[in-house]
């Protein structure tokens, strides 16, 4: 089938875009909110910067390793299920043929219509296993090397995102001036990030920009209120 | 088909378990790492507690809203794609029939075997759309009310996880004593959480416990080293 414009309209974000979004969404939000919160309670920018950098280190490592382990466990899960399906197709072909038939019964197909499909599967065990992986278990084959790339991209995006709200505290001596600059800078960055994210993920860009900015603003506002209340 | 033990062996975590895991993994790790990092640079437990609570507020809101928006955008995406498929089945049935055929060609089925399947779809437009949603686009129908539940569960798990490493700083006056108690308590909590998570998600529990503990430990160690280096 030739590539039609129709196919291209069903847009889904690539894995790398998804990882950048995961890392940057939290990187822009949490260090921003923490720094804003602390500056509501503590006048020294040095403590805000220390806490902010500690948070960026902790957050980027935690999220990066989290992404690594998630991708690794997806790959392990896929491999384990594939081994099981390969064995089951050999050990109990009748049950597996029933399972193929079940998939199609849901869509209202009759036994006469289902039979040739089941028969086709039975003749090609390799494709049969692939079919069961995707349609019975809903699993996609993971890319090799995915876990390491995913970890790097998430951690890098978190660090890049986190340094934006922190920069004013590093460059300006006064915590309340730094807070104002950080708020303006980060809300702007969140809006741009939300807009671009919307473009890439097929959501409405303007709506995505507003949502992302509100999330960061709400988180920072809550952190600020709590820090001020207890300090 | 009767429920066989075979079907049950393919275990996948429910959405709620997944949300608890998402919230608690970060809740146990990031506030822990931040508090440990700060106590490497600052002797006052009150500042560590303020920063920790500000982080928990920021992190739980950011992650909770993130989960809400993700679930909402999944639901929107599903609804939009479904409307498009419904329209396409009416407007260009031939292209859509070709797409059904393409799905089966990948699995090595012949045109004679594919024809009755395509014919069955054509007769039942509702099932046809459901089939295309799941097998062409790989989309599962989202549960109604999912976004709100997801947000609550993620945020609640983050708060519950985050209060564990922070409790020693709240109860003990001395930062270095609190640090030791917090490290022991949180690594233990991470190990238990990893073990239970492994059980629920079908991974090897012991391996999952070690991975979760190492992630938290590494993140906290890095935050500690960075905070001490710049303070």
Short mmCIF file of C-alpha atoms in Angstrom, two decimals:
data_model
loop_
_atom_site.label_atom_id
_atom_site.label_comp_id
_atom_site.label_asym_id
_atom_site.label_seq_id
_atom_site.Cartn_x
_atom_site.Cartn_y
_atom_site.Cartn_z
CA UNK A 1 0.00 0.00 0.00
CA UNK A 2 1.42 3.43 -0.88
CA UNK A 3 1.96 5.91 1.93
CA UNK A 4 -1.24 7.92 2.11
CA UNK A 5 -1.71 11.25 3.92
CA UNK A 6 -4.37 9.42 5.90
CA UNK A 7 -1.83 7.24 7.68
CA UNK A 8 0.29 10.21 8.65
CA UNK A 9 -2.53 12.00 10.39
CA UNK A 10 -2.53 9.39 13.18
CA UNK A 11 0.38 11.00 14.97
CA UNK A 12 2.06 9.48 18.00
CA UNK A 13 5.07 10.95 19.76
CA UNK A 14 8.34 9.09 19.39
CA UNK A 15 9.99 7.55 22.44
CA UNK A 16 12.66 10.26 22.61
CA UNK A 17 10.10 13.07 22.52
CA UNK A 18 8.16 11.26 25.23
CA UNK A 19 11.30 11.02 27.41
CA UNK A 20 12.17 14.70 26.92
CA UNK A 21 8.62 15.59 27.93
CA UNK A 22 8.78 13.36 31.04
CA UNK A 23 12.10 14.80 32.20
CA UNK A 24 11.47 18.44 31.36
CA UNK A 25 7.92 18.60 32.74
CA UNK A 26 9.17 17.62 36.21
CA UNK A 27 12.52 19.44 35.86
CA UNK A 28 10.83 22.75 35.16
CA UNK A 29 8.19 22.25 37.85
CA UNK A 30 9.68 20.70 40.98
CA UNK A 31 12.99 22.64 41.36
CA UNK A 32 11.03 25.80 40.48
CA UNK A 33 8.42 25.11 43.13
CA UNK A 34 11.04 24.14 45.71
CA UNK A 35 13.14 27.27 45.11
CA UNK A 36 10.04 29.49 45.21
CA UNK A 37 8.87 27.73 48.38
CA UNK A 38 12.21 28.11 50.14
CA UNK A 39 12.59 31.74 49.20
CA UNK A 40 9.24 32.32 50.91
CA UNK A 41 10.84 31.10 54.14
CA UNK A 42 14.59 31.79 53.85
CA UNK A 43 16.26 35.01 52.71
CA UNK A 44 19.65 33.49 51.81
CA UNK A 45 19.92 32.64 48.13
CA UNK A 46 22.86 30.30 48.88
CA UNK A 47 20.57 27.87 50.75
CA UNK A 48 17.98 28.06 47.95
CA UNK A 49 20.71 27.27 45.40
CA UNK A 50 22.09 24.39 47.50
CA UNK A 51 18.64 22.90 47.96
CA UNK A 52 17.82 23.44 44.29
CA UNK A 53 20.97 21.75 43.00
CA UNK A 54 20.56 18.90 45.48
CA UNK A 55 17.01 18.49 44.20
CA UNK A 56 18.13 18.52 40.56
CA UNK A 57 20.77 15.87 41.32
CA UNK A 58 18.27 13.74 43.23
CA UNK A 59 15.44 14.22 40.77
CA UNK A 60 17.46 13.62 37.61
CA UNK A 61 19.05 10.45 38.99
CA UNK A 62 15.79 9.13 40.43
CA UNK A 63 13.87 9.82 37.21
CA UNK A 64 16.67 8.66 34.91
CA UNK A 65 17.11 5.38 36.79
CA UNK A 66 13.35 5.04 36.99
CA UNK A 67 13.15 5.35 33.19
CA UNK A 68 16.02 2.89 32.79
CA UNK A 69 14.36 0.29 35.01
CA UNK A 70 10.95 0.79 33.37
CA UNK A 71 12.40 0.22 29.87
CA UNK A 72 14.49 -2.71 31.13
CA UNK A 73 11.49 -4.32 32.77
CA UNK A 74 9.38 -3.81 29.61
CA UNK A 75 12.08 -5.62 27.62
CA UNK A 76 12.34 -8.43 30.19
CA UNK A 77 8.58 -8.76 30.33
CA UNK A 78 8.37 -8.97 26.53
CA UNK A 79 11.12 -11.61 26.34
CA UNK A 80 9.53 -13.70 29.11
CA UNK A 81 6.07 -13.59 27.54
CA UNK A 82 7.51 -14.39 24.12
CA UNK A 83 9.30 -17.48 25.48
CA UNK A 84 6.03 -18.55 27.09
CA UNK A 85 4.02 -18.06 23.88
CA UNK A 86 6.64 -19.95 21.81
CA UNK A 87 6.39 -22.86 24.26
CA UNK A 88 2.59 -22.76 24.41
CA UNK A 89 2.24 -22.85 20.63
CA UNK A 90 4.25 -26.09 20.76
CA UNK A 91 2.78 -27.60 23.95
CA UNK A 92 -0.89 -26.77 23.62
CA UNK A 93 -1.72 -25.65 20.10
CA UNK A 94 -5.46 -26.31 20.63
CA UNK A 95 -5.74 -23.82 23.51
CA UNK A 96 -3.75 -21.26 21.56
CA UNK A 97 -5.96 -21.76 18.48
CA UNK A 98 -8.97 -21.18 20.72
CA UNK A 99 -7.35 -17.96 21.91
CA UNK A 100 -6.91 -16.72 18.34
CA UNK A 101 -10.57 -17.53 17.67
CA UNK A 102 -11.62 -15.69 20.85
CA UNK A 103 -9.91 -12.51 19.66
CA UNK A 104 -12.10 -12.50 16.55
CA UNK A 105 -15.33 -13.65 18.22
CA UNK A 106 -15.34 -10.35 20.12
CA UNK A 107 -15.71 -8.59 16.76
CA UNK A 108 -18.77 -10.63 15.85
CA UNK A 109 -17.11 -12.94 13.31
CA UNK A 110 -18.68 -16.34 12.68
CA UNK A 111 -16.89 -19.68 13.16
CA UNK A 112 -16.70 -20.14 9.35
CA UNK A 113 -14.97 -16.77 8.98
CA UNK A 114 -12.59 -17.45 11.88
CA UNK A 115 -11.46 -20.93 10.79
CA UNK A 116 -9.17 -19.90 7.90
CA UNK A 117 -7.49 -17.27 10.07
CA UNK A 118 -6.73 -19.82 12.78
CA UNK A 119 -5.52 -22.22 10.11
CA UNK A 120 -3.17 -19.59 8.65
CA UNK A 121 -1.67 -18.96 12.08
CA UNK A 122 -1.18 -22.66 12.78
CA UNK A 123 0.95 -23.01 9.63
CA UNK A 124 3.38 -20.23 10.56
CA UNK A 125 4.36 -20.60 14.23
CA UNK A 126 6.71 -17.59 14.18
CA UNK A 127 4.04 -15.19 12.89
CA UNK A 128 1.55 -16.87 15.19
CA UNK A 129 3.66 -15.96 18.24
CA UNK A 130 4.08 -12.38 16.94
CA UNK A 131 0.31 -12.17 16.49
CA UNK A 132 -0.39 -13.40 20.03
CA UNK A 133 2.20 -11.00 21.49
CA UNK A 134 0.55 -8.02 19.88
CA UNK A 135 -3.14 -8.94 19.81
CA UNK A 136 -3.64 -11.24 22.80
CA UNK A 137 -1.16 -9.57 25.17
CA UNK A 138 -1.03 -6.08 23.63
CA UNK A 139 2.78 -5.96 23.81
CA UNK A 140 5.04 -4.12 21.34
CA UNK A 141 8.57 -5.38 20.70
CA UNK A 142 10.93 -3.01 22.56
CA UNK A 143 13.87 -1.37 20.74
CA UNK A 144 17.30 -2.68 21.80
CA UNK A 145 19.39 -0.19 23.82
CA UNK A 146 16.20 1.65 24.72
CA UNK A 147 16.78 1.60 28.50
CA UNK A 148 20.12 3.45 28.41
CA UNK A 149 18.95 6.11 25.94
CA UNK A 150 15.76 6.62 27.89
CA UNK A 151 17.70 7.18 31.15
CA UNK A 152 20.08 9.72 29.54
CA UNK A 153 17.32 11.68 27.81
CA UNK A 154 15.09 11.87 30.89
CA UNK A 155 17.95 12.89 33.22
CA UNK A 156 19.33 15.44 30.72
CA UNK A 157 15.93 17.02 30.18
CA UNK A 158 15.37 17.18 33.96
CA UNK A 159 18.71 18.97 34.49
CA UNK A 160 18.12 21.37 31.60
CA UNK A 161 14.63 22.14 32.87
CA UNK A 162 15.73 22.50 36.51
CA UNK A 163 18.55 24.98 35.82
CA UNK A 164 16.13 27.53 34.33
CA UNK A 165 14.27 28.37 37.57
CA UNK A 166 17.50 28.13 39.57
CA UNK A 167 19.62 30.47 37.41
CA UNK A 168 18.23 33.72 38.90
CA UNK A 169 19.09 32.55 42.45
CA UNK A 170 22.63 31.75 41.29
CA UNK A 171 23.14 35.09 39.55
CA UNK A 172 21.25 37.53 41.80
CA UNK A 173 22.15 38.17 45.45
CA UNK A 174 18.68 39.07 46.68
CA UNK A 175 16.25 36.18 47.25
CA UNK A 176 13.04 38.16 46.69
CA UNK A 177 14.31 39.72 43.43
CA UNK A 178 15.53 36.28 42.31
CA UNK A 179 12.09 34.84 43.15
CA UNK A 180 10.31 37.36 40.89
CA UNK A 181 12.75 36.79 38.00
CA UNK A 182 12.55 33.00 38.51
CA UNK A 183 8.74 33.04 38.48
CA UNK A 184 8.54 35.12 35.28
CA UNK A 185 11.29 33.14 33.54
CA UNK A 186 9.93 29.73 34.51
CA UNK A 187 6.28 30.45 33.73
CA UNK A 188 7.45 31.64 30.31
CA UNK A 189 9.57 28.49 29.87
CA UNK A 190 6.61 26.31 30.97
CA UNK A 191 4.33 28.03 28.45
CA UNK A 192 6.84 27.55 25.60
CA UNK A 193 7.49 23.95 26.68
CA UNK A 194 3.75 23.24 26.88
CA UNK A 195 3.18 24.77 23.46
CA UNK A 196 5.98 22.76 21.79
CA UNK A 197 4.90 19.60 23.65
CA UNK A 198 1.35 20.09 22.34
CA UNK A 199 2.68 20.40 18.80
CA UNK A 200 4.72 17.22 19.09
CA UNK A 201 2.12 15.10 20.82
CA UNK A 202 -0.82 16.15 18.66
CA UNK A 203 -2.65 18.05 21.44
CA UNK A 204 -3.89 21.62 20.96
CA UNK A 205 -0.72 23.69 21.54
CA UNK A 206 -2.40 26.64 23.26
CA UNK A 207 -4.36 24.44 25.63
CA UNK A 208 -1.22 22.42 26.39
CA UNK A 209 0.71 25.66 27.10
CA UNK A 210 -1.96 26.82 29.56
CA UNK A 211 -2.14 23.42 31.31
CA UNK A 212 1.63 23.15 31.72
CA UNK A 213 1.94 26.71 33.03
CA UNK A 214 -0.93 26.19 35.50
CA UNK A 215 0.56 22.92 36.80
CA UNK A 216 3.93 24.55 37.48
CA UNK A 217 2.32 27.65 38.95
CA UNK A 218 0.01 25.66 41.25
CA UNK A 219 2.84 23.42 42.48
CA UNK A 220 5.08 26.44 43.14
CA UNK A 221 2.27 28.36 44.83
CA UNK A 222 1.51 25.43 47.16
CA UNK A 223 5.19 24.95 48.00
CA UNK A 224 5.54 28.67 48.68
CA UNK A 225 2.47 28.73 50.96
CA UNK A 226 3.57 25.66 52.93
CA UNK A 227 7.16 26.85 53.37
CA UNK A 228 6.00 30.29 54.52
CA UNK A 229 3.45 28.79 56.91
CA UNK A 230 5.95 26.56 58.73
CA UNK A 231 9.04 28.79 58.65
CA UNK B 1 -14.48 -20.30 26.90
CA UNK B 2 -14.19 -21.17 30.61
CA UNK B 3 -11.68 -19.25 32.71
CA UNK B 4 -8.49 -21.33 32.57
CA UNK B 5 -5.49 -20.98 34.89
CA UNK B 6 -3.49 -20.28 31.73
CA UNK B 7 -5.18 -16.92 31.16
CA UNK B 8 -4.49 -15.81 34.70
CA UNK B 9 -0.76 -16.37 34.46
CA UNK B 10 -0.40 -13.39 32.11
CA UNK B 11 -0.44 -10.86 34.91
CA UNK B 12 -0.43 -7.11 34.35
CA UNK B 13 -0.65 -4.51 37.10
CA UNK B 14 -3.92 -2.64 37.45
CA UNK B 15 -4.05 1.10 36.85
CA UNK B 16 -4.32 1.86 40.56
CA UNK B 17 -1.28 -0.25 41.42
CA UNK B 18 0.61 1.49 38.62
CA UNK B 19 -0.34 4.92 40.01
CA UNK B 20 0.69 3.98 43.57
CA UNK B 21 4.02 2.77 42.19
CA UNK B 22 4.56 6.00 40.19
CA UNK B 23 3.78 8.25 43.16
CA UNK B 24 5.56 6.27 45.86
CA UNK B 25 8.73 5.57 43.86
CA UNK B 26 9.38 9.30 43.51
CA UNK B 27 7.93 10.22 46.90
CA UNK B 28 10.32 7.88 48.73
CA UNK B 29 13.30 8.91 46.61
CA UNK B 30 13.32 12.65 45.92
CA UNK B 31 12.37 14.11 49.35
CA UNK B 32 14.74 11.54 50.91
CA UNK B 33 17.60 12.58 48.65
CA UNK B 34 16.87 16.28 49.13
CA UNK B 35 16.74 16.01 52.94
CA UNK B 36 19.94 13.94 53.00
CA UNK B 37 21.62 16.42 50.64
CA UNK B 38 20.62 19.44 52.69
CA UNK B 39 21.68 17.88 55.97
CA UNK B 40 25.14 17.45 54.41
CA UNK B 41 25.29 21.24 54.06
CA UNK B 42 23.00 22.70 56.74
CA UNK B 43 22.89 21.75 60.43
CA UNK B 44 19.39 23.13 61.18
CA UNK B 45 16.70 20.47 60.96
CA UNK B 46 14.04 23.20 60.64
CA UNK B 47 15.39 24.22 57.20
CA UNK B 48 15.57 20.58 56.11
CA UNK B 49 11.94 20.08 57.20
CA UNK B 50 10.78 23.28 55.46
CA UNK B 51 12.54 22.31 52.24
CA UNK B 52 11.28 18.73 52.51
CA UNK B 53 7.64 19.74 53.02
CA UNK B 54 7.88 22.31 50.23
CA UNK B 55 9.25 19.56 47.99
CA UNK B 56 6.46 17.15 48.96
CA UNK B 57 3.84 19.83 48.21
CA UNK B 58 5.47 20.69 44.88
CA UNK B 59 6.17 17.10 43.87
CA UNK B 60 2.75 15.70 44.79
CA UNK B 61 0.89 18.50 42.98
CA UNK B 62 3.16 18.37 39.92
CA UNK B 63 2.94 14.58 39.67
CA UNK B 64 -0.77 14.42 40.51
CA UNK B 65 -1.66 17.06 37.92
CA UNK B 66 0.74 15.39 35.48
CA UNK B 67 -1.15 12.11 35.94
CA UNK B 68 -4.49 13.92 35.58
CA UNK B 69 -3.46 15.57 32.32
CA UNK B 70 -1.93 12.36 30.96
CA UNK B 71 -5.13 10.37 31.60
CA UNK B 72 -7.27 13.24 30.27
CA UNK B 73 -5.21 13.49 27.11
CA UNK B 74 -5.37 9.70 26.63
CA UNK B 75 -9.16 9.91 26.86
CA UNK B 76 -9.32 12.90 24.48
CA UNK B 77 -6.99 11.18 22.06
CA UNK B 78 -9.11 8.02 22.11
CA UNK B 79 -12.34 9.96 21.55
CA UNK B 80 -10.82 11.97 18.67
CA UNK B 81 -9.39 8.90 16.94
CA UNK B 82 -12.67 7.04 17.41
CA UNK B 83 -14.65 9.87 15.80
CA UNK B 84 -12.18 9.82 12.92
CA UNK B 85 -12.45 6.05 12.45
CA UNK B 86 -16.28 6.17 12.57
CA UNK B 87 -16.20 8.81 9.84
CA UNK B 88 -13.61 6.98 7.73
CA UNK B 89 -15.57 3.73 7.81
CA UNK B 90 -18.46 5.70 6.28
CA UNK B 91 -16.47 7.98 3.92
CA UNK B 92 -13.85 5.64 2.53
CA UNK B 93 -14.75 2.04 3.32
CA UNK B 94 -12.37 0.74 0.61
CA UNK B 95 -9.27 2.30 2.22
CA UNK B 96 -10.36 1.04 5.63
CA UNK B 97 -10.92 -2.47 4.25
CA UNK B 98 -7.39 -2.31 2.81
CA UNK B 99 -6.12 -1.37 6.27
CA UNK B 100 -7.80 -4.40 7.83
CA UNK B 101 -6.23 -6.59 5.14
CA UNK B 102 -2.80 -5.01 5.78
CA UNK B 103 -2.96 -5.94 9.46
CA UNK B 104 -3.33 -9.62 8.49
CA UNK B 105 -0.84 -9.58 5.59
CA UNK B 106 1.93 -8.91 8.12
CA UNK B 107 1.15 -12.30 9.63
CA UNK B 108 1.57 -14.08 6.32
CA UNK B 109 -2.11 -14.71 5.60
CA UNK B 110 -3.20 -15.14 2.00
CA UNK B 111 -5.79 -12.95 0.22
CA UNK B 112 -8.30 -15.85 0.29
CA UNK B 113 -7.91 -16.16 4.07
CA UNK B 114 -8.16 -12.41 4.59
CA UNK B 115 -11.27 -11.81 2.50
CA UNK B 116 -13.88 -13.29 4.88
CA UNK B 117 -12.37 -11.34 7.78
CA UNK B 118 -12.65 -8.07 5.89
CA UNK B 119 -16.18 -9.01 4.85
CA UNK B 120 -17.15 -9.71 8.47
CA UNK B 121 -15.87 -6.28 9.52
CA UNK B 122 -17.70 -4.49 6.72
CA UNK B 123 -21.04 -5.91 7.89
CA UNK B 124 -20.65 -4.65 11.47
CA UNK B 125 -19.40 -1.04 11.41
CA UNK B 126 -19.43 -0.69 15.21
CA UNK B 127 -17.19 -3.72 15.77
CA UNK B 128 -15.12 -2.65 12.78
CA UNK B 129 -14.32 0.68 14.44
CA UNK B 130 -13.50 -1.12 17.72
CA UNK B 131 -11.19 -3.44 15.81
CA UNK B 132 -9.37 -0.58 14.08
CA UNK B 133 -8.99 1.30 17.38
CA UNK B 134 -7.33 -1.64 19.05
CA UNK B 135 -5.45 -3.33 16.21
CA UNK B 136 -4.60 -0.53 13.79
CA UNK B 137 -4.00 2.22 16.34
CA UNK B 138 -3.17 0.12 19.40
CA UNK B 139 -5.49 2.16 21.63
CA UNK B 140 -7.40 0.79 24.64
CA UNK B 141 -10.69 2.36 25.68
CA UNK B 142 -9.95 4.47 28.78
CA UNK B 143 -12.06 4.05 31.93
CA UNK B 144 -14.38 6.99 32.71
CA UNK B 145 -13.31 9.06 35.75
CA UNK B 146 -9.80 7.69 35.38
CA UNK B 147 -8.05 11.10 35.32
CA UNK B 148 -9.33 12.23 38.72
CA UNK B 149 -8.62 8.90 40.46
CA UNK B 150 -5.19 8.77 38.91
CA UNK B 151 -4.32 12.26 40.18
CA UNK B 152 -5.48 11.47 43.74
CA UNK B 153 -3.69 8.12 43.93
CA UNK B 154 -0.39 9.47 42.57
CA UNK B 155 -0.42 12.55 44.83
CA UNK B 156 -1.45 10.52 47.91
CA UNK B 157 1.26 7.93 47.31
CA UNK B 158 3.85 10.71 46.82
CA UNK B 159 2.88 12.36 50.14
CA UNK B 160 2.84 9.03 52.01
CA UNK B 161 6.24 8.11 50.56
CA UNK B 162 7.75 11.55 51.17
CA UNK B 163 6.77 11.75 54.84
CA UNK B 164 8.79 8.62 55.71
CA UNK B 165 12.27 10.11 55.09
CA UNK B 166 11.18 13.46 56.55
CA UNK B 167 9.75 12.12 59.84
CA UNK B 168 13.15 11.77 61.60
CA UNK B 169 14.00 15.42 60.85
CA UNK B 170 10.64 16.47 62.27
CA UNK B 171 11.00 14.41 65.45
CA UNK B 172 14.74 14.66 66.22
CA UNK B 173 16.53 17.94 66.95
CA UNK B 174 19.95 16.96 65.64
CA UNK B 175 20.41 16.94 61.84
CA UNK B 176 23.18 14.35 61.70
CA UNK B 177 21.28 11.90 63.97
CA UNK B 178 18.13 12.51 61.93
CA UNK B 179 20.11 11.84 58.73
CA UNK B 180 21.26 8.42 59.97
CA UNK B 181 17.74 7.45 61.11
CA UNK B 182 16.25 8.77 57.86
CA UNK B 183 18.74 6.80 55.72
CA UNK B 184 18.11 3.53 57.59
CA UNK B 185 14.32 4.03 57.65
CA UNK B 186 14.03 5.05 54.00
CA UNK B 187 16.33 2.36 52.58
CA UNK B 188 14.24 -0.16 54.50
CA UNK B 189 11.03 1.39 53.15
CA UNK B 190 12.46 1.39 49.60
CA UNK B 191 13.39 -2.29 49.93
CA UNK B 192 9.90 -3.23 51.19
CA UNK B 193 8.26 -1.07 48.52
CA UNK B 194 10.46 -2.60 45.80
CA UNK B 195 9.65 -6.11 47.03
CA UNK B 196 5.87 -5.52 47.10
CA UNK B 197 6.04 -3.70 43.75
CA UNK B 198 7.86 -6.69 42.24
CA UNK B 199 5.13 -9.00 43.56
CA UNK B 200 2.35 -6.90 42.07
CA UNK B 201 3.97 -6.26 38.71
CA UNK B 202 5.18 -9.81 38.11
CA UNK B 203 8.91 -8.95 38.38
CA UNK B 204 11.27 -10.92 40.64
CA UNK B 205 10.57 -9.37 44.10
CA UNK B 206 14.15 -9.59 45.43
CA UNK B 207 15.64 -8.05 42.31
CA UNK B 208 13.00 -5.31 42.36
CA UNK B 209 13.79 -4.61 46.05
CA UNK B 210 17.52 -4.25 45.29
CA UNK B 211 16.90 -2.00 42.26
CA UNK B 212 14.53 0.31 44.14
CA UNK B 213 16.89 0.59 47.13
CA UNK B 214 19.90 1.30 44.88
CA UNK B 215 18.01 4.00 42.93
CA UNK B 216 17.02 5.81 46.13
CA UNK B 217 20.50 5.37 47.63
CA UNK B 218 22.29 6.65 44.51
CA UNK B 219 20.01 9.67 44.17
CA UNK B 220 20.44 10.54 47.86
CA UNK B 221 24.22 10.00 47.69
CA UNK B 222 24.56 12.31 44.69
CA UNK B 223 22.37 15.00 46.28
CA UNK B 224 24.43 14.73 49.51
CA UNK B 225 27.74 15.04 47.63
CA UNK B 226 26.59 18.03 45.57
CA UNK B 227 25.09 19.88 48.53
CA UNK B 228 28.24 19.32 50.63
CA UNK B 229 30.50 20.40 47.75
CA UNK B 230 28.78 23.76 47.20
CA UNK B 231 27.84 24.65 50.79
#
